[in-house]
Amino acid sequence: MSINAAKAVLKPDSVALLICDVQQKFAKVIYEFDKMLCNSTKLVGALKLLDIPILITEQYPKALGHTVPELAGCATNGPFHKTQFSMYTKEVCTELSKICCGKPPESIILIGIEAHVCVENTAIDLKNNGFEVHTVADCCSSRSQEDRLLAFQRMHQFGCQITTSENVIFKLLKDSKHQHFKEIQKLIQSPSQYTGLATLSKI
């Protein structure tokens, strides 16, 4: 297996999901928020069946509200409150160090908002600290589509895997004989909501 291909692998026992700031006050201003949330809910449902640990942050919730109800109860730990424009806070770093049976994960699945601010800054910090980052494009957004798509391009350039919710799910399942395949199959019977990602084929 080539080095680049190895980085694209997701190992169920060494991966965690980070959900970045999917908060109530953003719902009316984020591009394709409802579709992004629908895809995120499907992804989270599948990852919970696969026992993948989940961390959630909230950006200054006093002003921006708390995590939307569809995702609020899914966290293994958190939500962790923050003011910095990265999820990689001291508290989150501590949790990551032990989240996979007492060890840090090799890979992080990253979703949330805004793609060009907190998601991208989180991805930078994670890459700089040795994690492989899988940014789930159909589960991330910004106020503008331009900011969103350019953020994915930058993340790709500095080494993130730019992926989709179903791609992540099938990488973790690996086989239709998986014990939870039929349950997860019900979650993915409807295609993911389209959020305007066709232009990403250029990266």
PDB file of C-alpha atoms in Angstrom:
ATOM      1  CA  MET A   1       0.000   0.000   0.000  1.00  0.00           C
ATOM      2  CA  SER A   2       1.375   3.429  -0.922  1.00  0.00           C
ATOM      3  CA  ILE A   3       1.938   6.077   1.742  1.00  0.00           C
ATOM      4  CA  ASN A   4      -0.879   8.228   0.344  1.00  0.00           C
ATOM      5  CA  ALA A   5      -3.298   5.286   0.238  1.00  0.00           C
ATOM      6  CA  ALA A   6      -2.414   4.360   3.810  1.00  0.00           C
ATOM      7  CA  LYS A   7      -3.453   7.833   4.960  1.00  0.00           C
ATOM      8  CA  ALA A   8      -6.923   7.312   3.479  1.00  0.00           C
ATOM      9  CA  VAL A   9      -7.626   4.243   5.619  1.00  0.00           C
ATOM     10  CA  LEU A  10     -10.002   4.472   8.580  1.00  0.00           C
ATOM     11  CA  LYS A  11      -9.525   1.941  11.374  1.00  0.00           C
ATOM     12  CA  PRO A  12     -12.657   1.581  13.552  1.00  0.00           C
ATOM     13  CA  ASP A  13     -10.571   1.054  16.705  1.00  0.00           C
ATOM     14  CA  SER A  14      -8.410   4.134  16.118  1.00  0.00           C
ATOM     15  CA  VAL A  15     -10.700   6.919  14.945  1.00  0.00           C
ATOM     16  CA  ALA A  16     -12.848   9.611  16.556  1.00  0.00           C
ATOM     17  CA  LEU A  17     -15.471  12.028  15.264  1.00  0.00           C
ATOM     18  CA  LEU A  18     -15.190  15.745  16.078  1.00  0.00           C
ATOM     19  CA  ILE A  19     -18.327  17.869  15.650  1.00  0.00           C
ATOM     20  CA  CYS A  20     -17.460  21.542  15.406  1.00  0.00           C
ATOM     21  CA  ASP A  21     -19.920  24.197  16.599  1.00  0.00           C
ATOM     22  CA  VAL A  22     -23.173  23.042  14.967  1.00  0.00           C
ATOM     23  CA  GLN A  23     -25.170  25.506  17.047  1.00  0.00           C
ATOM     24  CA  GLN A  24     -28.669  26.914  16.980  1.00  0.00           C
ATOM     25  CA  LYS A  25     -27.809  30.503  16.076  1.00  0.00           C
ATOM     26  CA  PHE A  26     -26.037  29.375  12.886  1.00  0.00           C
ATOM     27  CA  ALA A  27     -29.064  27.597  11.428  1.00  0.00           C
ATOM     28  CA  LYS A  28     -30.440  30.583   9.482  1.00  0.00           C
ATOM     29  CA  VAL A  29     -27.147  31.905   8.108  1.00  0.00           C
ATOM     30  CA  ILE A  30     -25.138  28.827   7.059  1.00  0.00           C
ATOM     31  CA  TYR A  31     -25.251  27.740   3.416  1.00  0.00           C
ATOM     32  CA  GLU A  32     -27.416  24.599   3.000  1.00  0.00           C
ATOM     33  CA  PHE A  33     -27.580  24.161   6.773  1.00  0.00           C
ATOM     34  CA  ASP A  34     -30.571  21.796   6.717  1.00  0.00           C
ATOM     35  CA  LYS A  35     -28.965  19.512   4.139  1.00  0.00           C
ATOM     36  CA  MET A  36     -25.648  19.556   5.983  1.00  0.00           C
ATOM     37  CA  LEU A  37     -27.462  18.657   9.199  1.00  0.00           C
ATOM     38  CA  CYS A  38     -29.354  15.821   7.509  1.00  0.00           C
ATOM     39  CA  ASN A  39     -26.094  14.313   6.258  1.00  0.00           C
ATOM     40  CA  SER A  40     -24.445  14.832   9.653  1.00  0.00           C
ATOM     41  CA  THR A  41     -27.303  13.102  11.457  1.00  0.00           C
ATOM     42  CA  LYS A  42     -26.982  10.088   9.160  1.00  0.00           C
ATOM     43  CA  LEU A  43     -23.226   9.941   9.718  1.00  0.00           C
ATOM     44  CA  VAL A  44     -23.558  10.241  13.483  1.00  0.00           C
ATOM     45  CA  GLY A  45     -26.223   7.531  13.556  1.00  0.00           C
ATOM     46  CA  ALA A  46     -23.916   5.130  11.741  1.00  0.00           C
ATOM     47  CA  LEU A  47     -20.869   5.980  13.851  1.00  0.00           C
ATOM     48  CA  LYS A  48     -22.808   5.454  17.073  1.00  0.00           C
ATOM     49  CA  LEU A  49     -23.710   1.940  15.882  1.00  0.00           C
ATOM     50  CA  LEU A  50     -20.010   1.374  15.225  1.00  0.00           C
ATOM     51  CA  ASP A  51     -19.042   2.662  18.703  1.00  0.00           C
ATOM     52  CA  ILE A  52     -16.877   5.458  17.321  1.00  0.00           C
ATOM     53  CA  PRO A  53     -16.167   8.038  20.068  1.00  0.00           C
ATOM     54  CA  ILE A  54     -17.598  11.516  19.459  1.00  0.00           C
ATOM     55  CA  LEU A  55     -16.515  14.918  20.786  1.00  0.00           C
ATOM     56  CA  ILE A  56     -18.526  18.136  20.398  1.00  0.00           C
ATOM     57  CA  THR A  57     -17.490  21.754  20.845  1.00  0.00           C
ATOM     58  CA  GLU A  58     -19.569  24.919  21.072  1.00  0.00           C
ATOM     59  CA  GLN A  59     -18.265  28.360  20.156  1.00  0.00           C
ATOM     60  CA  TYR A  60     -19.208  30.873  22.861  1.00  0.00           C
ATOM     61  CA  PRO A  61     -22.648  29.323  23.514  1.00  0.00           C
ATOM     62  CA  LYS A  62     -23.762  32.282  25.640  1.00  0.00           C
ATOM     63  CA  ALA A  63     -24.145  34.224  22.398  1.00  0.00           C
ATOM     64  CA  LEU A  64     -24.471  31.513  19.761  1.00  0.00           C
ATOM     65  CA  GLY A  65     -26.650  28.969  21.535  1.00  0.00           C
ATOM     66  CA  HIS A  66     -26.055  25.294  22.084  1.00  0.00           C
ATOM     67  CA  THR A  67     -25.632  22.374  19.698  1.00  0.00           C
ATOM     68  CA  VAL A  68     -28.764  21.683  17.636  1.00  0.00           C
ATOM     69  CA  PRO A  69     -31.035  19.019  19.173  1.00  0.00           C
ATOM     70  CA  GLU A  70     -30.411  16.534  16.344  1.00  0.00           C
ATOM     71  CA  LEU A  71     -26.768  16.206  17.407  1.00  0.00           C
ATOM     72  CA  ALA A  72     -26.727  17.384  21.008  1.00  0.00           C
ATOM     73  CA  GLY A  73     -27.079  13.993  22.666  1.00  0.00           C
ATOM     74  CA  CYS A  74     -24.554  12.050  20.620  1.00  0.00           C
ATOM     75  CA  ALA A  75     -21.310  13.056  22.312  1.00  0.00           C
ATOM     76  CA  THR A  76     -19.136  10.560  24.130  1.00  0.00           C
ATOM     77  CA  ASN A  77     -17.791  13.604  25.968  1.00  0.00           C
ATOM     78  CA  GLY A  78     -18.658  17.294  25.922  1.00  0.00           C
ATOM     79  CA  PRO A  79     -19.850  19.657  24.714  1.00  0.00           C
ATOM     80  CA  PHE A  80     -16.652  21.582  25.322  1.00  0.00           C
ATOM     81  CA  HIS A  81     -17.096  25.345  25.317  1.00  0.00           C
ATOM     82  CA  LYS A  82     -14.505  27.500  23.586  1.00  0.00           C
ATOM     83  CA  THR A  83     -13.714  30.950  22.289  1.00  0.00           C
ATOM     84  CA  GLN A  84     -10.714  30.087  20.086  1.00  0.00           C
ATOM     85  CA  PHE A  85     -11.233  29.304  16.400  1.00  0.00           C
ATOM     86  CA  SER A  86     -10.084  25.706  16.694  1.00  0.00           C
ATOM     87  CA  MET A  87     -11.517  22.692  18.454  1.00  0.00           C
ATOM     88  CA  TYR A  88      -8.011  21.737  19.574  1.00  0.00           C
ATOM     89  CA  THR A  89      -8.342  23.234  23.037  1.00  0.00           C
ATOM     90  CA  LYS A  90      -6.539  21.980  26.110  1.00  0.00           C
ATOM     91  CA  GLU A  91      -9.678  20.092  27.211  1.00  0.00           C
ATOM     92  CA  VAL A  92     -10.242  18.463  23.822  1.00  0.00           C
ATOM     93  CA  CYS A  93      -6.542  17.574  23.564  1.00  0.00           C
ATOM     94  CA  THR A  94      -6.775  15.823  26.937  1.00  0.00           C
ATOM     95  CA  GLU A  95      -9.837  13.858  25.831  1.00  0.00           C
ATOM     96  CA  LEU A  96      -8.229  12.850  22.544  1.00  0.00           C
ATOM     97  CA  SER A  97      -5.191  11.491  24.349  1.00  0.00           C
ATOM     98  CA  LYS A  98      -7.271   8.696  25.890  1.00  0.00           C
ATOM     99  CA  ILE A  99     -10.454   8.446  23.831  1.00  0.00           C
ATOM    100  CA  CYS A 100      -9.680   5.156  22.035  1.00  0.00           C
ATOM    101  CA  CYS A 101      -9.401   2.673  24.920  1.00  0.00           C
ATOM    102  CA  GLY A 102      -6.900   4.865  26.719  1.00  0.00           C
ATOM    103  CA  LYS A 103      -4.981   5.895  23.597  1.00  0.00           C
ATOM    104  CA  PRO A 104      -5.291   8.715  21.055  1.00  0.00           C
ATOM    105  CA  PRO A 105      -6.814   7.913  17.662  1.00  0.00           C
ATOM    106  CA  GLU A 106      -4.738   7.782  14.498  1.00  0.00           C
ATOM    107  CA  SER A 107      -7.446   9.506  12.476  1.00  0.00           C
ATOM    108  CA  ILE A 108     -10.045  12.187  13.073  1.00  0.00           C
ATOM    109  CA  ILE A 109     -13.321  12.500  11.178  1.00  0.00           C
ATOM    110  CA  LEU A 110     -14.146  16.215  11.181  1.00  0.00           C
ATOM    111  CA  ILE A 111     -17.518  17.858  10.546  1.00  0.00           C
ATOM    112  CA  GLY A 112     -19.207  21.161  11.400  1.00  0.00           C
ATOM    113  CA  ILE A 113     -19.089  24.897  10.807  1.00  0.00           C
ATOM    114  CA  GLU A 114     -17.733  27.165   9.635  1.00  0.00           C
ATOM    115  CA  ALA A 115     -15.589  25.316   7.125  1.00  0.00           C
ATOM    116  CA  HIS A 116     -13.199  28.211   6.533  1.00  0.00           C
ATOM    117  CA  VAL A 117     -12.877  29.207  10.192  1.00  0.00           C
ATOM    118  CA  CYS A 118     -13.176  26.698  13.025  1.00  0.00           C
ATOM    119  CA  VAL A 119     -13.176  23.541  10.896  1.00  0.00           C
ATOM    120  CA  GLU A 120     -10.083  24.578   8.936  1.00  0.00           C
ATOM    121  CA  ASN A 121      -8.216  25.822  11.998  1.00  0.00           C
ATOM    122  CA  THR A 122      -9.026  22.559  13.764  1.00  0.00           C
ATOM    123  CA  ALA A 123      -7.727  20.604  10.789  1.00  0.00           C
ATOM    124  CA  ILE A 124      -4.474  22.593  10.844  1.00  0.00           C
ATOM    125  CA  ASP A 125      -3.945  21.937  14.552  1.00  0.00           C
ATOM    126  CA  LEU A 126      -4.766  18.239  14.185  1.00  0.00           C
ATOM    127  CA  LYS A 127      -2.391  17.781  11.253  1.00  0.00           C
ATOM    128  CA  ASN A 128       0.365  19.659  13.093  1.00  0.00           C
ATOM    129  CA  ASN A 129      -0.074  17.274  16.023  1.00  0.00           C
ATOM    130  CA  GLY A 130       0.202  14.078  13.991  1.00  0.00           C
ATOM    131  CA  PHE A 131      -3.412  13.108  13.280  1.00  0.00           C
ATOM    132  CA  GLU A 132      -4.763  12.054   9.900  1.00  0.00           C
ATOM    133  CA  VAL A 133      -7.795  14.249   9.173  1.00  0.00           C
ATOM    134  CA  HIS A 134     -10.838  13.217   7.148  1.00  0.00           C
ATOM    135  CA  THR A 135     -12.918  16.338   6.524  1.00  0.00           C
ATOM    136  CA  VAL A 136     -16.454  15.321   5.578  1.00  0.00           C
ATOM    137  CA  ALA A 137     -17.391  17.889   2.947  1.00  0.00           C
ATOM    138  CA  ASP A 138     -21.137  17.234   2.832  1.00  0.00           C
ATOM    139  CA  CYS A 139     -21.259  17.649   6.630  1.00  0.00           C
ATOM    140  CA  CYS A 140     -19.365  20.971   6.711  1.00  0.00           C
ATOM    141  CA  SER A 141     -20.462  24.422   5.612  1.00  0.00           C
ATOM    142  CA  SER A 142     -19.947  28.173   5.900  1.00  0.00           C
ATOM    143  CA  ARG A 143     -22.084  31.238   5.400  1.00  0.00           C
ATOM    144  CA  SER A 144     -20.945  31.411   1.789  1.00  0.00           C
ATOM    145  CA  GLN A 145     -20.338  28.612  -0.697  1.00  0.00           C
ATOM    146  CA  GLU A 146     -17.164  30.339  -1.899  1.00  0.00           C
ATOM    147  CA  ASP A 147     -15.580  30.322   1.566  1.00  0.00           C
ATOM    148  CA  ARG A 148     -16.646  26.731   2.018  1.00  0.00           C
ATOM    149  CA  LEU A 149     -15.206  25.371  -1.219  1.00  0.00           C
ATOM    150  CA  LEU A 150     -11.946  27.302  -0.914  1.00  0.00           C
ATOM    151  CA  ALA A 151     -11.553  25.927   2.615  1.00  0.00           C
ATOM    152  CA  PHE A 152     -11.818  22.363   1.282  1.00  0.00           C
ATOM    153  CA  GLN A 153      -9.187  23.150  -1.334  1.00  0.00           C
ATOM    154  CA  ARG A 154      -6.802  24.493   1.288  1.00  0.00           C
ATOM    155  CA  MET A 155      -7.397  21.522   3.597  1.00  0.00           C
ATOM    156  CA  HIS A 156      -6.704  19.148   0.721  1.00  0.00           C
ATOM    157  CA  GLN A 157      -3.484  21.008  -0.055  1.00  0.00           C
ATOM    158  CA  PHE A 158      -2.136  20.619   3.478  1.00  0.00           C
ATOM    159  CA  GLY A 159      -2.900  16.930   3.650  1.00  0.00           C
ATOM    160  CA  CYS A 160      -6.503  16.321   4.723  1.00  0.00           C
ATOM    161  CA  GLN A 161      -8.655  13.664   3.118  1.00  0.00           C
ATOM    162  CA  ILE A 162     -11.700  15.472   1.688  1.00  0.00           C
ATOM    163  CA  THR A 163     -14.489  12.952   1.827  1.00  0.00           C
ATOM    164  CA  THR A 164     -18.258  12.453   2.148  1.00  0.00           C
ATOM    165  CA  SER A 165     -20.483  10.951   4.801  1.00  0.00           C
ATOM    166  CA  GLU A 166     -21.197   7.734   2.906  1.00  0.00           C
ATOM    167  CA  ASN A 167     -17.543   7.275   1.979  1.00  0.00           C
ATOM    168  CA  VAL A 168     -16.620   7.412   5.673  1.00  0.00           C
ATOM    169  CA  ILE A 169     -19.382   4.982   6.630  1.00  0.00           C
ATOM    170  CA  PHE A 170     -18.346   2.363   4.068  1.00  0.00           C
ATOM    171  CA  LYS A 171     -14.643   2.721   4.898  1.00  0.00           C
ATOM    172  CA  LEU A 172     -15.462   1.881   8.496  1.00  0.00           C
ATOM    173  CA  LEU A 173     -17.867  -0.956   7.655  1.00  0.00           C
ATOM    174  CA  LYS A 174     -15.395  -2.611   5.242  1.00  0.00           C
ATOM    175  CA  ASP A 175     -17.647  -5.609   4.583  1.00  0.00           C
ATOM    176  CA  SER A 176     -21.355  -6.270   3.993  1.00  0.00           C
ATOM    177  CA  LYS A 177     -21.017  -9.069   6.554  1.00  0.00           C
ATOM    178  CA  HIS A 178     -20.427  -6.506   9.315  1.00  0.00           C
ATOM    179  CA  GLN A 179     -22.789  -7.145  12.241  1.00  0.00           C
ATOM    180  CA  HIS A 180     -24.334  -3.672  11.912  1.00  0.00           C
ATOM    181  CA  PHE A 181     -24.523  -3.531   8.109  1.00  0.00           C
ATOM    182  CA  LYS A 182     -28.289  -4.020   7.862  1.00  0.00           C
ATOM    183  CA  GLU A 183     -28.965  -1.352  10.489  1.00  0.00           C
ATOM    184  CA  ILE A 184     -26.667   1.107   8.759  1.00  0.00           C
ATOM    185  CA  GLN A 185     -28.086   0.177   5.362  1.00  0.00           C
ATOM    186  CA  LYS A 186     -31.421   1.575   6.539  1.00  0.00           C
ATOM    187  CA  LEU A 187     -29.724   4.892   7.339  1.00  0.00           C
ATOM    188  CA  ILE A 188     -28.176   5.201   3.887  1.00  0.00           C
ATOM    189  CA  GLN A 189     -31.088   4.037   1.742  1.00  0.00           C
ATOM    190  CA  SER A 190     -31.779   7.647   0.797  1.00  0.00           C
ATOM    191  CA  PRO A 191     -28.860   9.375  -0.965  1.00  0.00           C
ATOM    192  CA  SER A 192     -27.039  12.109   0.924  1.00  0.00           C
ATOM    193  CA  GLN A 193     -28.464  15.593   0.495  1.00  0.00           C
ATOM    194  CA  TYR A 194     -26.673  17.460  -2.288  1.00  0.00           C
ATOM    195  CA  THR A 195     -24.861  20.532  -1.023  1.00  0.00           C
ATOM    196  CA  GLY A 196     -23.175  21.809  -4.189  1.00  0.00           C
ATOM    197  CA  LEU A 197     -19.846  19.983  -4.060  1.00  0.00           C
ATOM    198  CA  ALA A 198     -19.455  19.085  -7.736  1.00  0.00           C
ATOM    199  CA  THR A 199     -16.722  21.695  -8.255  1.00  0.00           C
ATOM    200  CA  LEU A 200     -14.510  19.797  -5.820  1.00  0.00           C
ATOM    201  CA  SER A 201     -13.674  17.379  -8.618  1.00  0.00           C
ATOM    202  CA  LYS A 202     -10.988  19.888  -9.656  1.00  0.00           C
ATOM    203  CA  ILE A 203      -8.866  19.460  -6.508  1.00  0.00           C
TER     204      ILE A 203
END
